[in-house]
Amino acid sequence: MKRITTLCLLSGFLGSLSAQEVYISPVPQSVDWSKEAFNKPAAMKLIGDSQADTDAVDLLKNNLEFWKKGLKLYIGERGDRTIKPFEKMIPQKKEGYYLKIDNDGIVVAGNDNAGTYYGVQTLLQIMKNDSFNCVSISDYPDVEERGVVEGFYGNPWSHKDRLRQFDFYGKNKMNVYIYGPKDDPYHREHWRDAYPADMADKIRELAAAAARNKVSFVWAMHPGNDIKWTEEDRKHSVEKLEKMYSLGVRSFAIFFDDIFGKEQSRAECQAEYMNYLQKEFVEKHDDVSPLIICPTEYNKGWAGKTYLPTLGDKLDKDIHIMWTGNTVVDMIDKVDMEWINGQIDRKAYIWLNYPVNDFCIDHLLMGPTYGNEKTIAPMVSGFVSNPMEYAEASKLSLYSIADYTWNMEQYDEYKSWEYALGYIMKNHKDAFKVFCEHNVDLGPNGHGLRRDGESASFRRLSEKFEGDNAYVYNAGLLAQIKAEFDKMVSSADELLSDKSEPELTAEITPWVKVMKYIGMRGQLVVQMYEDLELKDEKSFISNYEKHVSLEREQKNVLSRDFEGSIKKPNPSVASYAVSPFIGNSMKYLVRTYKQNHTYRTDIFPTEVLESGRYYIKCNGMWLTNENANADRIGDYPVWKEEADVINPQRQEWIVSVEPSGRYKIANAQDGRFITGNGTFRTSKEEKYDSRKHSFDILKADGKYAVKTSQEAGGYVVVPAKSRLGLKAVGKLESRLYMFEFIPTDSVVTK
């Protein structure tokens, strides 16, 4: 049984830390706090620095001051003369360390260089306090390779993002970063070609920065789309890897994901190719780590009968094989691991597709990281998380991934999340927590993963209001609900004014703005209940118009709204409980008003189809945004026979009712709207104009007809070969009701 002092952890979780005990993250394997107090010394003397790991020593000297006299701080690795008296205390585990702090001195003793470095990181966490109890720590990681794979679709992280990530990984004892952004052409489309000089210099800088933080920079190559199983392409591959080696890269991965049905997806060919790279590249260097492969069948849902066993049998046993679980997006349990390890005859290397949001780009995933079983450490060879394209926001979950992979049995997802909030946003933790609580669930998505606990406090109130009262006026409940909306608005204002974390604030600002709009709309909803109760028609209509205006402004907020951005989502916040409450309340309020009042009822739109997210089908075909790119012009939606399981948002459409009663239809992947010509916009100057680009939608016999506005010609939209067409008709006939609008939340997997 792993031993750790729980009093320290519990006291930190409940409120302010004890003055003598410090919360340490990742949670160590063994911590013994004594009753003896330790006051941070005015002067310390460093001993052993000439032999100890240079990165660990540099880290110490950059954060603490040392003199020729003072309390002695001993540092070094197993075998160093300085720490020989303490060798029996050092865990004989890779990256393990022993740390002792008492009034006789401080010892940081690593089992290896990384262990010493991690011991220093723990020491620096503790010594942020001026006083604490003396302590003895014996520590090491459960999982050998722990970290991140930048493998999402969308805007890749910036160079600055990655440098900041490496510093974060070092502090949190993560030791792997896999570079594989789908939209780097030299990773994928132009994998044979060398990086241009400026990009090569950045790779060199990244590899060096990673190494300083004890992070293995793994450069991934994705040749799967067009590689030929020839000697020529095998040599091209080795040449590319050698070029990356010359830039300081010492770890490599080869990706064959998302290439189903191609010649390149054959297991025996992939194994032969990987073994060639192992022999002709890896084994010719004494400092290159074992290769990693992302297979084509990287989850159980896509696994056939022969691919994985063939790959496992023929692939060199030193090569790691990546795995995402039962599906593309899944949490990992023991049964999963038993199945896959038996298939590939080795321990799988986990690629966790969380908190990645490239398939639900309008959501930020800011809730606790939970669902991975806590007994699988001996069954994995590595565990990396695929994050969001929002590098700073991803740190909230990555903090917990570091905690989980270091010490699984002691991992507490809620406690880890609570501390991560303060770590990420120290000066505005409470406001940040409110924001994160409203950004938990993924919303309906093609992969079926959902997360519990979004807007929990609000949900308890709304469920009571909607259930016990069926939206009937209740002053006490409405006052409590309004307090929740007030908290959303005030927290948003606090975060928008923050200057302490500019990188994080810049990323989350669109979502924070949307949270404020939702909070303000909620305040108006509560006021409209009051207006109805008081029979104040003018106030009701005025607040309704304000609500419509705020909703319009909310829909105009875009993230990544810059030239060249691959995706420009309209942020979705509090979509699980708060937004449905507002929508349902507005329907109730408008319906009740119209039943009892006549003043200006003409301003209310008639809804044939509720605003929401839909798959649009016709004759069994799926309407698809084939070339998703927020800045692309001149193309159009197309019809596809198959559901898109890689990027399902290409087939998801956001349908929203306009004040006019007509509908805007925009793609969920990149936010581009369908124009009155059945295309996407044809020039960069073309902006959404509801007079030209909205549609009338009519329903009959369970299907829908779609017409352009009169300003756009009043045409009926019809399928025309592979795309949308327009048809001029005098009278709308039943045969033209041909479209299906299928709510995405009614389809778990396609």
XYZ file of C-alpha atoms in Angstrom:
750
model
C 0.000 0.000 0.000
C 1.422 3.370 -0.938
C 1.963 5.606 2.072
C 1.173 9.320 2.136
C 0.148 11.786 4.777
C -3.527 12.535 4.084
C -3.937 15.301 6.665
C -1.849 17.686 4.565
C -3.766 16.941 1.372
C -7.194 17.115 2.975
C -6.527 20.360 4.769
C -5.405 21.955 1.502
C -8.483 20.692 -0.293
C -10.884 22.090 2.258
C -9.417 25.546 2.458
C -6.219 27.325 3.418
C -3.123 25.199 3.821
C -1.668 24.455 7.208
C 1.283 26.702 7.976
C 3.482 23.628 8.456
C 2.399 21.279 5.659
C 2.480 21.910 1.923
C 0.437 20.350 -0.852
C 2.772 18.742 -3.406
C 1.816 17.952 -6.973
C 2.092 15.441 -8.502
C 1.242 13.655 -5.246
C 4.402 11.812 -4.087
C 4.497 8.093 -3.389
C 5.563 8.568 0.247
C 5.605 11.727 2.388
C 6.449 11.872 6.111
C 5.914 15.210 7.821
C 7.472 15.467 11.265
C 6.211 17.614 14.126
C 9.440 19.601 14.084
C 9.141 23.004 12.416
C 11.474 24.230 9.686
C 12.001 27.920 9.031
C 13.472 28.841 5.659
C 17.128 29.712 6.367
C 18.552 33.132 5.624
C 21.625 31.511 4.066
C 22.318 28.127 2.446
C 25.434 26.466 1.123
C 25.199 24.217 -1.943
C 27.253 21.012 -1.840
C 27.670 18.554 -4.717
C 26.714 20.891 -7.538
C 29.866 20.158 -9.519
C 28.814 16.513 -10.001
C 25.028 16.764 -9.961
C 22.736 17.078 -12.949
C 23.356 20.495 -14.498
C 19.677 21.193 -15.240
C 18.767 20.483 -11.623
C 21.588 22.683 -10.359
C 20.645 25.510 -12.726
C 17.043 25.239 -11.570
C 18.140 25.533 -7.942
C 20.434 28.479 -8.530
C 17.801 30.321 -10.578
C 15.285 30.082 -7.744
C 17.281 30.096 -4.486
C 20.307 32.037 -3.242
C 23.426 30.265 -2.007
C 26.402 31.519 0.009
C 29.712 30.201 1.199
C 28.179 29.561 4.598
C 24.768 28.528 5.847
C 22.513 25.485 6.072
C 23.941 22.761 3.833
C 21.965 21.601 0.817
C 23.347 18.339 -0.593
C 22.521 17.478 -4.213
C 23.503 14.652 -6.527
C 22.729 11.290 -8.093
C 23.279 7.749 -6.959
C 27.031 7.114 -7.069
C 28.045 10.724 -6.335
C 30.309 11.122 -3.311
C 28.166 13.930 -1.900
C 25.037 11.865 -1.432
C 26.629 8.472 -0.703
C 25.435 8.551 2.949
C 21.836 8.770 1.682
C 21.937 6.151 -1.095
C 19.930 3.568 0.841
C 17.055 6.029 1.012
C 16.878 6.618 -2.756
C 14.142 4.555 -4.489
C 15.700 2.219 -7.023
C 13.254 3.351 -9.659
C 13.797 5.268 -12.876
C 13.395 9.014 -12.169
C 13.104 8.314 -8.459
C 14.433 10.665 -5.779
C 14.838 11.095 -2.043
C 14.238 14.492 -0.455
C 14.872 15.346 3.190
C 14.426 18.731 4.829
C 15.255 19.266 8.494
C 17.248 21.653 10.625
C 20.421 19.615 10.038
C 20.298 20.244 6.296
C 18.558 19.525 3.005
C 19.186 16.507 0.762
C 18.093 16.118 -2.862
C 19.288 12.721 -4.071
C 18.211 11.293 -7.426
C 18.370 7.735 -8.646
C 19.343 9.335 -11.976
C 19.609 12.818 -13.462
C 15.860 13.177 -13.965
C 15.248 12.030 -10.406
C 17.472 14.807 -9.062
C 15.699 17.334 -11.258
C 12.280 16.220 -9.998
C 13.536 16.309 -6.423
C 14.480 19.955 -6.949
C 11.031 20.702 -8.385
C 9.436 19.254 -5.253
C 11.807 21.209 -3.030
C 10.894 24.456 -4.789
C 7.187 23.781 -4.274
C 7.746 23.297 -0.549
C 10.051 26.277 -0.135
C 7.546 28.731 -1.514
C 6.468 28.844 2.122
C 8.632 30.571 4.721
C 7.961 27.885 7.321
C 6.728 24.286 7.330
C 7.340 21.015 9.109
C 10.449 19.008 8.434
C 9.775 16.352 5.840
C 11.128 13.196 4.247
C 9.957 12.158 0.766
C 10.599 8.994 -1.230
C 9.175 9.363 -4.710
C 9.087 7.997 -8.261
C 6.583 7.825 -11.159
C 4.140 4.989 -11.822
C 4.205 5.444 -15.609
C 7.566 5.614 -17.368
C 6.520 7.963 -20.210
C 4.027 10.678 -19.234
C 2.988 13.720 -21.168
C 1.315 15.210 -24.212
C 0.786 14.507 -27.903
C 0.037 17.580 -29.982
C -2.044 15.605 -32.439
C -5.236 17.592 -32.908
C -6.769 18.991 -36.093
C -6.881 22.763 -36.256
C -4.588 25.682 -35.488
C -1.290 24.222 -34.231
C 0.254 25.610 -31.069
C 2.575 28.550 -31.564
C 6.297 28.379 -30.887
C 5.772 30.413 -27.719
C 2.964 28.060 -26.652
C 5.285 25.065 -26.871
C 8.140 26.728 -24.986
C 5.729 27.627 -22.179
C 4.419 24.071 -22.190
C 7.881 22.607 -21.609
C 8.378 24.762 -18.530
C 4.980 23.567 -17.293
C 5.880 19.917 -17.963
C 9.146 20.229 -16.055
C 7.422 21.697 -13.010
C 4.771 18.974 -13.093
C 7.130 16.063 -13.825
C 5.865 15.189 -17.305
C 8.626 13.809 -19.497
C 7.232 13.364 -23.033
C 5.995 15.748 -25.708
C 5.053 14.270 -29.094
C 5.045 16.799 -31.920
C 2.384 15.746 -34.419
C 0.072 18.651 -35.296
C -2.125 17.527 -38.187
C -1.797 20.863 -39.945
C 2.025 21.033 -40.059
C 2.703 20.181 -43.738
C 6.228 18.887 -42.982
C 4.747 16.407 -40.528
C 2.157 15.161 -42.992
C 1.695 16.241 -46.633
C 5.366 17.110 -47.224
C 6.864 14.547 -44.862
C 9.698 13.766 -47.278
C 10.871 17.381 -47.421
C 13.203 19.172 -45.041
C 11.883 22.034 -42.971
C 12.722 25.520 -44.262
C 15.582 27.133 -42.334
C 13.392 29.298 -40.100
C 11.156 26.373 -39.098
C 14.186 24.134 -38.598
C 15.669 26.678 -36.196
C 12.460 26.582 -34.173
C 12.536 22.774 -33.997
C 16.132 22.962 -32.777
C 15.148 25.472 -30.088
C 12.187 23.337 -29.010
C 14.290 20.184 -28.693
C 16.848 22.016 -26.541
C 14.193 23.665 -24.350
C 12.459 20.337 -23.833
C 15.713 18.662 -22.811
C 16.386 21.350 -20.180
C 13.051 20.446 -18.604
C 13.736 16.685 -18.778
C 11.160 16.347 -21.541
C 11.746 13.998 -24.450
C 10.869 15.926 -27.625
C 9.355 13.278 -29.906
C 9.063 14.398 -33.519
C 6.312 12.509 -35.364
C 6.173 11.865 -39.091
C 2.908 10.992 -40.845
C 3.761 9.309 -44.171
C 0.585 7.232 -44.305
C -1.346 9.182 -46.919
C 1.026 8.582 -49.824
C 4.070 6.510 -48.837
C 5.075 3.825 -51.317
C 6.491 0.575 -49.952
C 9.671 1.001 -51.982
C 13.347 1.257 -51.212
C 13.233 4.848 -52.459
C 10.647 5.948 -49.890
C 12.336 3.977 -47.105
C 15.503 5.955 -47.831
C 13.490 9.198 -47.971
C 12.219 8.352 -44.507
C 15.661 7.737 -43.035
C 16.954 10.923 -44.658
C 14.139 12.933 -43.059
C 14.784 11.387 -39.643
C 18.496 12.115 -39.978
C 17.699 15.742 -40.764
C 15.579 15.927 -37.622
C 18.387 14.237 -35.659
C 20.741 17.002 -36.822
C 18.333 19.505 -35.224
C 18.752 17.844 -31.829
C 15.748 15.509 -31.915
C 16.431 12.139 -30.279
C 12.960 10.569 -30.121
C 10.644 9.766 -33.028
C 7.135 8.532 -33.804
C 5.507 7.381 -37.043
C 1.774 7.969 -37.512
C -0.497 5.838 -39.711
C -3.777 7.100 -38.268
C -6.835 8.164 -40.262
C -5.898 6.423 -43.542
C -8.526 3.669 -43.664
C -8.915 1.726 -46.893
C -5.569 2.692 -48.371
C -2.715 0.421 -49.416
C -0.687 2.190 -46.740
C -2.918 0.719 -43.998
C -1.639 -2.875 -44.349
C -0.176 -4.111 -41.076
C 2.566 -6.278 -42.570
C 3.824 -3.392 -44.710
C 3.808 -0.971 -41.781
C 5.699 -3.484 -39.618
C 8.343 -4.091 -42.304
C 8.768 -0.330 -42.747
C 9.063 0.328 -38.994
C 11.583 -2.496 -38.575
C 13.629 -0.992 -41.396
C 13.697 2.367 -39.589
C 14.643 0.593 -36.373
C 17.589 -1.124 -38.038
C 18.760 1.595 -40.417
C 18.229 4.591 -38.168
C 17.591 3.872 -34.477
C 20.234 1.172 -34.070
C 22.849 3.317 -35.852
C 22.589 5.928 -33.077
C 23.313 5.162 -29.450
C 21.173 8.039 -28.131
C 17.857 7.545 -29.955
C 14.829 6.346 -27.965
C 12.621 3.442 -29.107
C 10.252 4.315 -31.941
C 6.529 4.888 -31.395
C 3.871 3.970 -33.965
C 0.297 5.211 -34.110
C -1.424 2.353 -35.947
C -4.279 2.701 -38.410
C -6.599 0.644 -36.219
C -5.881 2.611 -33.072
C -9.071 1.799 -31.173
C -11.137 -1.305 -30.552
C -14.171 0.007 -32.401
C -12.189 0.120 -35.631
C -10.188 -3.070 -35.083
C -10.564 -5.946 -37.493
C -9.500 -9.527 -36.869
C -5.969 -9.555 -38.286
C -4.421 -6.047 -38.320
C -3.422 -5.699 -34.658
C -2.209 -9.303 -34.120
C -0.162 -9.047 -37.340
C 1.349 -5.735 -36.269
C 2.106 -7.039 -32.773
C 3.688 -10.229 -34.101
C 5.850 -8.732 -36.843
C 6.843 -5.412 -35.244
C 10.157 -5.171 -33.372
C 9.367 -5.611 -29.661
C 11.155 -2.376 -28.725
C 8.670 -0.297 -30.734
C 5.733 1.197 -28.804
C 2.197 0.932 -30.221
C -0.292 3.715 -29.442
C -3.922 3.108 -28.467
C -6.950 5.340 -27.764
C -9.220 2.767 -26.104
C -12.546 1.225 -27.067
C -13.323 4.138 -29.389
C -11.588 7.199 -30.807
C -12.493 9.208 -27.710
C -12.525 7.036 -24.620
C -11.315 6.744 -21.054
C -9.104 3.768 -20.293
C -9.839 0.869 -17.938
C -8.238 -2.443 -17.015
C -10.388 -4.526 -19.372
C -9.326 -2.267 -22.265
C -5.682 -2.817 -21.431
C -5.989 -6.587 -21.085
C -7.594 -6.783 -24.519
C -5.170 -4.570 -26.429
C -2.011 -5.882 -24.762
C -3.043 -9.399 -25.738
C -3.547 -8.263 -29.332
C -0.195 -6.507 -29.772
C 1.992 -8.673 -27.491
C 3.333 -5.700 -25.510
C 2.126 -2.901 -23.252
C 0.112 -0.346 -25.193
C 1.140 3.291 -25.294
C -1.985 5.284 -24.462
C -3.054 8.235 -26.609
C -5.865 9.771 -24.557
C -8.145 11.953 -26.661
C -8.953 14.321 -23.812
C -9.145 17.290 -23.359
C -8.854 17.623 -27.159
C -11.824 19.517 -28.601
C -11.240 19.435 -32.353
C -14.517 17.515 -32.750
C -16.466 19.867 -30.441
C -14.623 23.097 -31.198
C -17.230 25.386 -29.701
C -16.597 23.918 -26.248
C -13.693 24.362 -23.839
C -13.164 21.298 -21.635
C -12.345 22.720 -18.223
C -13.822 20.198 -15.800
C -12.129 17.539 -13.644
C -10.186 14.881 -15.553
C -11.801 11.606 -14.545
C -12.738 8.179 -15.861
C -9.346 6.503 -16.341
C -8.942 3.497 -14.076
C -6.372 3.833 -11.304
C -4.922 0.299 -11.489
C -3.517 0.249 -15.034
C -0.041 1.711 -14.423
C 1.742 -1.672 -14.787
C -0.114 -2.293 -18.047
C 0.939 0.788 -20.052
C 4.278 1.692 -21.630
C 3.321 5.346 -21.862
C 0.369 7.665 -21.357
C -0.015 10.931 -23.276
C -2.922 13.340 -23.508
C -4.065 14.985 -26.732
C -4.930 18.549 -25.625
C -6.990 21.400 -27.026
C -5.532 23.817 -29.549
C -5.797 26.298 -26.645
C -2.447 25.584 -25.017
C -2.897 27.575 -21.801
C -6.463 26.422 -21.161
C -5.315 22.812 -21.690
C -3.012 23.097 -18.679
C -5.968 22.709 -16.319
C -6.476 19.113 -17.448
C -2.776 18.431 -18.085
C -2.014 19.309 -14.452
C -4.250 16.387 -13.488
C -2.849 14.111 -16.206
C 0.575 14.680 -14.622
C -0.885 13.886 -11.195
C -2.621 10.726 -12.466
C 0.329 9.231 -14.346
C 2.780 9.905 -11.517
C 0.793 8.245 -8.725
C -2.389 6.541 -9.941
C -3.618 4.965 -6.725
C -3.533 8.267 -4.862
C -5.030 10.294 -7.701
C -8.137 12.265 -6.711
C -9.618 13.968 -9.767
C -11.606 16.563 -7.823
C -8.823 17.469 -5.434
C -6.359 17.679 -8.327
C -8.761 19.924 -10.262
C -9.271 22.188 -7.250
C -5.528 22.763 -6.910
C -5.090 23.123 -10.659
C -7.515 26.066 -10.655
C -5.250 28.009 -8.299
C -2.118 26.912 -10.119
C -3.442 28.134 -13.484
C -5.175 31.330 -12.292
C -3.701 32.196 -8.915
C -5.018 35.743 -8.567
C -8.599 35.048 -9.658
C -9.200 31.451 -8.649
C -12.831 31.884 -7.540
C -13.885 33.669 -10.726
C -11.943 31.142 -12.819
C -13.680 28.293 -10.978
C -17.092 29.743 -11.872
C -15.987 29.932 -15.497
C -14.671 26.353 -15.502
C -17.808 24.999 -13.830
C -19.781 26.263 -16.829
C -17.352 24.701 -19.359
C -17.359 21.004 -18.540
C -19.528 19.011 -20.942
C -18.687 18.465 -24.615
C -22.258 18.810 -25.816
C -23.714 16.332 -28.333
C -20.914 14.987 -30.517
C -20.203 12.204 -32.934
C -17.912 10.378 -30.521
C -20.430 10.125 -27.691
C -18.216 11.299 -24.807
C -20.005 13.482 -22.265
C -18.836 14.898 -18.919
C -20.840 15.227 -15.707
C -21.125 18.149 -13.331
C -21.481 21.191 -15.577
C -23.208 24.148 -13.864
C -23.996 21.918 -10.875
C -25.248 24.653 -8.532
C -27.443 26.189 -11.200
C -28.726 22.802 -12.302
C -30.046 21.961 -8.832
C -32.105 25.157 -8.873
C -33.281 24.894 -12.477
C -34.385 21.278 -12.088
C -36.489 22.246 -9.102
C -37.955 25.231 -10.933
C -38.686 23.250 -14.083
C -39.877 20.131 -12.273
C -41.754 21.174 -9.149
C -43.081 24.435 -10.572
C -43.229 23.796 -14.331
C -41.916 27.342 -14.944
C -44.629 28.896 -12.813
C -43.537 32.082 -11.044
C -41.690 31.399 -7.779
C -40.073 34.477 -6.261
C -37.744 32.596 -3.910
C -36.363 30.222 -6.536
C -36.043 32.970 -9.106
C -34.029 35.059 -6.653
C -31.593 32.149 -6.200
C -31.419 31.590 -9.958
C -30.734 35.281 -10.527
C -27.856 35.084 -8.014
C -26.293 32.393 -10.220
C -26.625 34.628 -13.278
C -25.172 37.542 -11.305
C -22.179 35.353 -10.419
C -21.616 34.535 -14.097
C -21.593 38.218 -15.018
C -19.345 39.373 -12.163
C -16.901 36.487 -12.678
C -16.727 37.288 -16.393
C -15.995 40.945 -15.650
C -13.227 39.946 -13.231
C -11.592 37.589 -15.730
C -11.859 40.027 -18.623
C -9.974 42.622 -16.586
C -7.187 40.214 -15.561
C -3.620 41.221 -16.431
C -1.762 38.538 -14.480
C -2.203 35.671 -16.981
C -2.336 37.374 -20.399
C -1.800 34.208 -22.456
C -4.619 32.326 -20.741
C -6.911 35.348 -20.741
C -6.411 35.821 -24.484
C -7.436 32.199 -25.165
C -10.540 32.087 -23.000
C -11.826 35.639 -23.615
C -14.375 34.603 -26.310
C -15.843 32.021 -23.913
C -15.775 34.479 -21.025
C -17.644 37.018 -23.150
C -20.254 34.411 -24.026
C -20.617 33.517 -20.335
C -21.280 37.174 -19.609
C -23.892 37.382 -22.372
C -25.591 34.255 -21.027
C -25.556 35.689 -17.517
C -27.049 38.975 -18.736
C -29.694 37.140 -20.755
C -30.528 35.102 -17.669
C -30.932 38.265 -15.629
C -33.415 39.505 -18.232
C -35.308 36.195 -18.155
C -35.784 36.556 -14.398
C -36.941 40.143 -14.901
C -39.426 38.997 -17.574
C -40.943 36.567 -15.052
C -41.382 39.575 -12.783
C -42.918 41.567 -15.648
C -45.449 38.833 -16.324
C -46.338 38.619 -12.659
C -46.853 42.407 -12.541
C -48.591 42.410 -15.969
C -46.157 45.075 -17.131
C -46.421 44.702 -20.925
C -44.042 47.506 -21.864
C -41.310 46.281 -19.547
C -41.773 42.706 -20.810
C -41.456 43.716 -24.466
C -38.495 45.993 -23.708
C -36.662 43.194 -21.881
C -37.546 40.739 -24.666
C -35.983 43.061 -27.246
C -32.888 43.479 -25.064
C -32.656 39.688 -24.797
C -32.875 39.260 -28.581
C -30.144 41.883 -29.023
C -27.863 40.184 -26.478
C -28.452 36.797 -28.086
C -27.494 38.253 -31.464
C -24.309 39.740 -29.982
C -23.516 36.413 -28.328
C -23.799 34.600 -31.670
C -21.367 37.073 -33.224
C -18.557 36.198 -30.790
C -15.885 34.098 -32.495
C -12.761 32.420 -31.218
C -9.561 32.477 -33.281
C -11.067 35.309 -35.301
C -7.892 36.147 -37.202
C -6.728 35.863 -40.797
C -5.541 32.347 -41.562
C -7.320 30.654 -38.662
C -8.397 27.137 -39.593
C -11.416 27.197 -37.290
C -13.524 30.061 -35.956
C -16.110 28.638 -33.570
C -18.868 30.552 -31.853
C -18.210 29.540 -28.226
C -20.734 27.384 -26.419
C -20.844 27.901 -22.642
C -23.090 26.324 -19.998
C -24.838 24.347 -22.719
C -25.929 21.457 -20.497
C -28.201 23.238 -17.999
C -28.093 27.040 -18.214
C -28.695 27.617 -21.918
C -31.570 25.086 -22.071
C -33.130 26.786 -19.048
C -32.972 30.164 -20.768
C -34.352 28.739 -24.019
C -37.199 26.871 -22.343
C -38.023 29.846 -20.130
C -38.195 32.168 -23.131
C -40.615 29.804 -24.876
C -42.760 29.649 -21.760
C -42.638 33.404 -21.253
C -43.503 34.257 -24.861
C -46.263 31.653 -25.019
C -47.770 32.861 -21.738
C -47.517 36.497 -22.788
C -49.250 35.824 -26.121
C -52.072 33.987 -24.345
C -52.777 36.927 -22.053
C -51.648 40.055 -23.887
C -51.930 41.654 -27.330
C -49.411 44.499 -27.074
C -46.760 44.064 -29.818
C -47.139 40.301 -30.136
C -46.125 40.639 -33.807
C -42.448 40.873 -32.799
C -42.279 37.200 -31.785
C -40.952 34.807 -34.485
C -42.732 31.587 -35.425
C -40.404 28.602 -35.069
C -40.905 25.558 -37.263
C -37.523 24.160 -36.272
C -35.901 24.875 -32.928
C -32.487 26.497 -32.878
C -29.843 23.842 -32.352
C -27.283 21.538 -33.934
C -28.406 19.165 -36.662
C -27.231 16.636 -39.197
C -28.865 17.472 -42.537
C -29.678 14.418 -44.667
C -31.357 13.847 -47.998
C -31.850 10.506 -49.750
C -29.528 8.868 -47.242
C -26.711 11.348 -47.919
C -25.049 13.618 -45.343
C -24.558 17.322 -46.032
C -20.839 17.869 -45.448
C -18.371 20.733 -45.220
C -15.673 18.837 -47.090
C -13.040 21.603 -47.124
C -13.527 23.043 -43.649
C -11.510 26.214 -43.226
C -12.865 29.414 -41.725
C -11.064 31.549 -44.341
C -11.848 29.440 -47.413
C -14.015 31.104 -50.069
C -15.742 29.958 -53.228
C -16.703 26.386 -52.340
C -19.931 24.765 -51.186
C -21.400 22.017 -49.007
C -21.398 18.569 -50.621
C -23.312 15.324 -50.136
C -21.473 12.294 -48.737
C -22.692 8.728 -48.500
C -20.867 8.017 -45.240
C -20.919 9.633 -41.825
C -17.646 11.397 -40.992
C -16.234 9.612 -37.933
C -12.899 11.454 -37.981
C -14.201 15.042 -37.982
C -17.946 14.706 -37.293
C -18.409 18.461 -37.006
C -17.995 18.726 -40.765
C -21.472 17.210 -40.913
C -22.944 19.157 -37.999
C -24.913 22.308 -38.792
C -25.869 25.063 -36.386
C -29.414 26.127 -37.265
C -30.557 29.294 -35.511
C -33.771 31.252 -35.847
C -33.438 34.921 -36.755
C -35.699 37.659 -35.326
C -37.412 37.596 -38.729
C -38.411 33.973 -38.188
C -36.053 32.752 -40.930
C -33.051 30.558 -40.227
C -29.299 30.875 -40.424
C -27.441 27.645 -41.258
C -23.720 27.502 -40.411
C -21.252 24.641 -40.199
C -20.104 23.611 -36.732
C -16.559 22.874 -37.892
C -15.508 26.301 -39.122
C -18.544 28.537 -38.581
C -19.040 29.321 -42.283
C -22.662 30.051 -43.180
C -24.560 28.832 -46.217
C -25.480 31.723 -48.494
C -28.693 32.219 -50.420
C -26.869 30.704 -53.427
C -26.349 27.377 -51.640
C -22.606 28.043 -51.356
C -20.281 29.287 -48.689
C -19.213 32.923 -49.006
C -17.564 33.812 -52.301
C -15.297 36.634 -51.112
C -13.548 37.652 -47.925
C -15.578 40.849 -47.883
C -18.892 38.990 -47.856
C -20.472 39.179 -44.396
C -23.562 37.447 -43.112
C -26.671 39.361 -44.152
C -29.907 37.870 -42.831
C -31.829 39.408 -45.737
C -29.821 37.393 -48.280
C -28.439 34.444 -46.380
C -31.294 33.251 -44.166
C -33.839 30.593 -45.131
C -37.494 29.805 -44.649
C -37.901 26.253 -43.358
C -41.277 24.509 -43.685
C -42.291 21.117 -42.352
C -44.613 18.421 -43.714
C -44.828 14.687 -42.949
C -41.686 14.779 -40.822
C -39.491 16.328 -43.514
C -38.535 19.870 -44.347
C -38.476 22.170 -47.322
C -35.892 24.955 -47.415
C -36.394 28.219 -49.301
C -34.103 31.175 -49.776
C -35.306 34.628 -48.736
C -37.118 36.829 -51.228
C -34.012 39.033 -51.400
C -32.093 35.936 -52.578
C -34.763 35.011 -55.127
C -37.169 32.874 -53.090
C -35.807 29.630 -54.565
C -36.408 26.163 -53.139
C -33.210 24.412 -52.105
C -32.815 20.963 -53.692
C -30.021 18.396 -53.969
C -28.190 18.767 -57.267
C -25.741 15.919 -57.857
C -23.041 16.393 -55.216
C -24.100 19.773 -53.833
C -27.046 22.051 -53.060
C -29.052 23.441 -55.942
C -31.795 26.022 -56.320
C -35.132 25.538 -58.044
C -37.666 28.202 -59.007
C -41.206 26.942 -58.365
C -44.545 28.688 -58.312
C -46.104 26.516 -55.620
C -44.281 24.460 -53.007
C -45.223 20.827 -53.638
C -45.038 17.941 -51.168
C -42.264 16.297 -53.171
C -39.996 19.233 -52.326
C -40.148 18.447 -48.603
C -37.031 16.303 -48.857
C -34.610 17.287 -46.088
C -34.172 15.652 -42.707
C -32.901 17.779 -39.820
C -31.668 15.304 -37.217
C -30.676 16.758 -33.810
C -27.083 15.779 -33.040
C -27.991 14.854 -29.477
C -30.274 12.114 -30.842
C -27.290 10.362 -32.426
C -24.691 8.954 -30.021
C -22.462 7.453 -32.674
C -22.940 7.523 -36.394
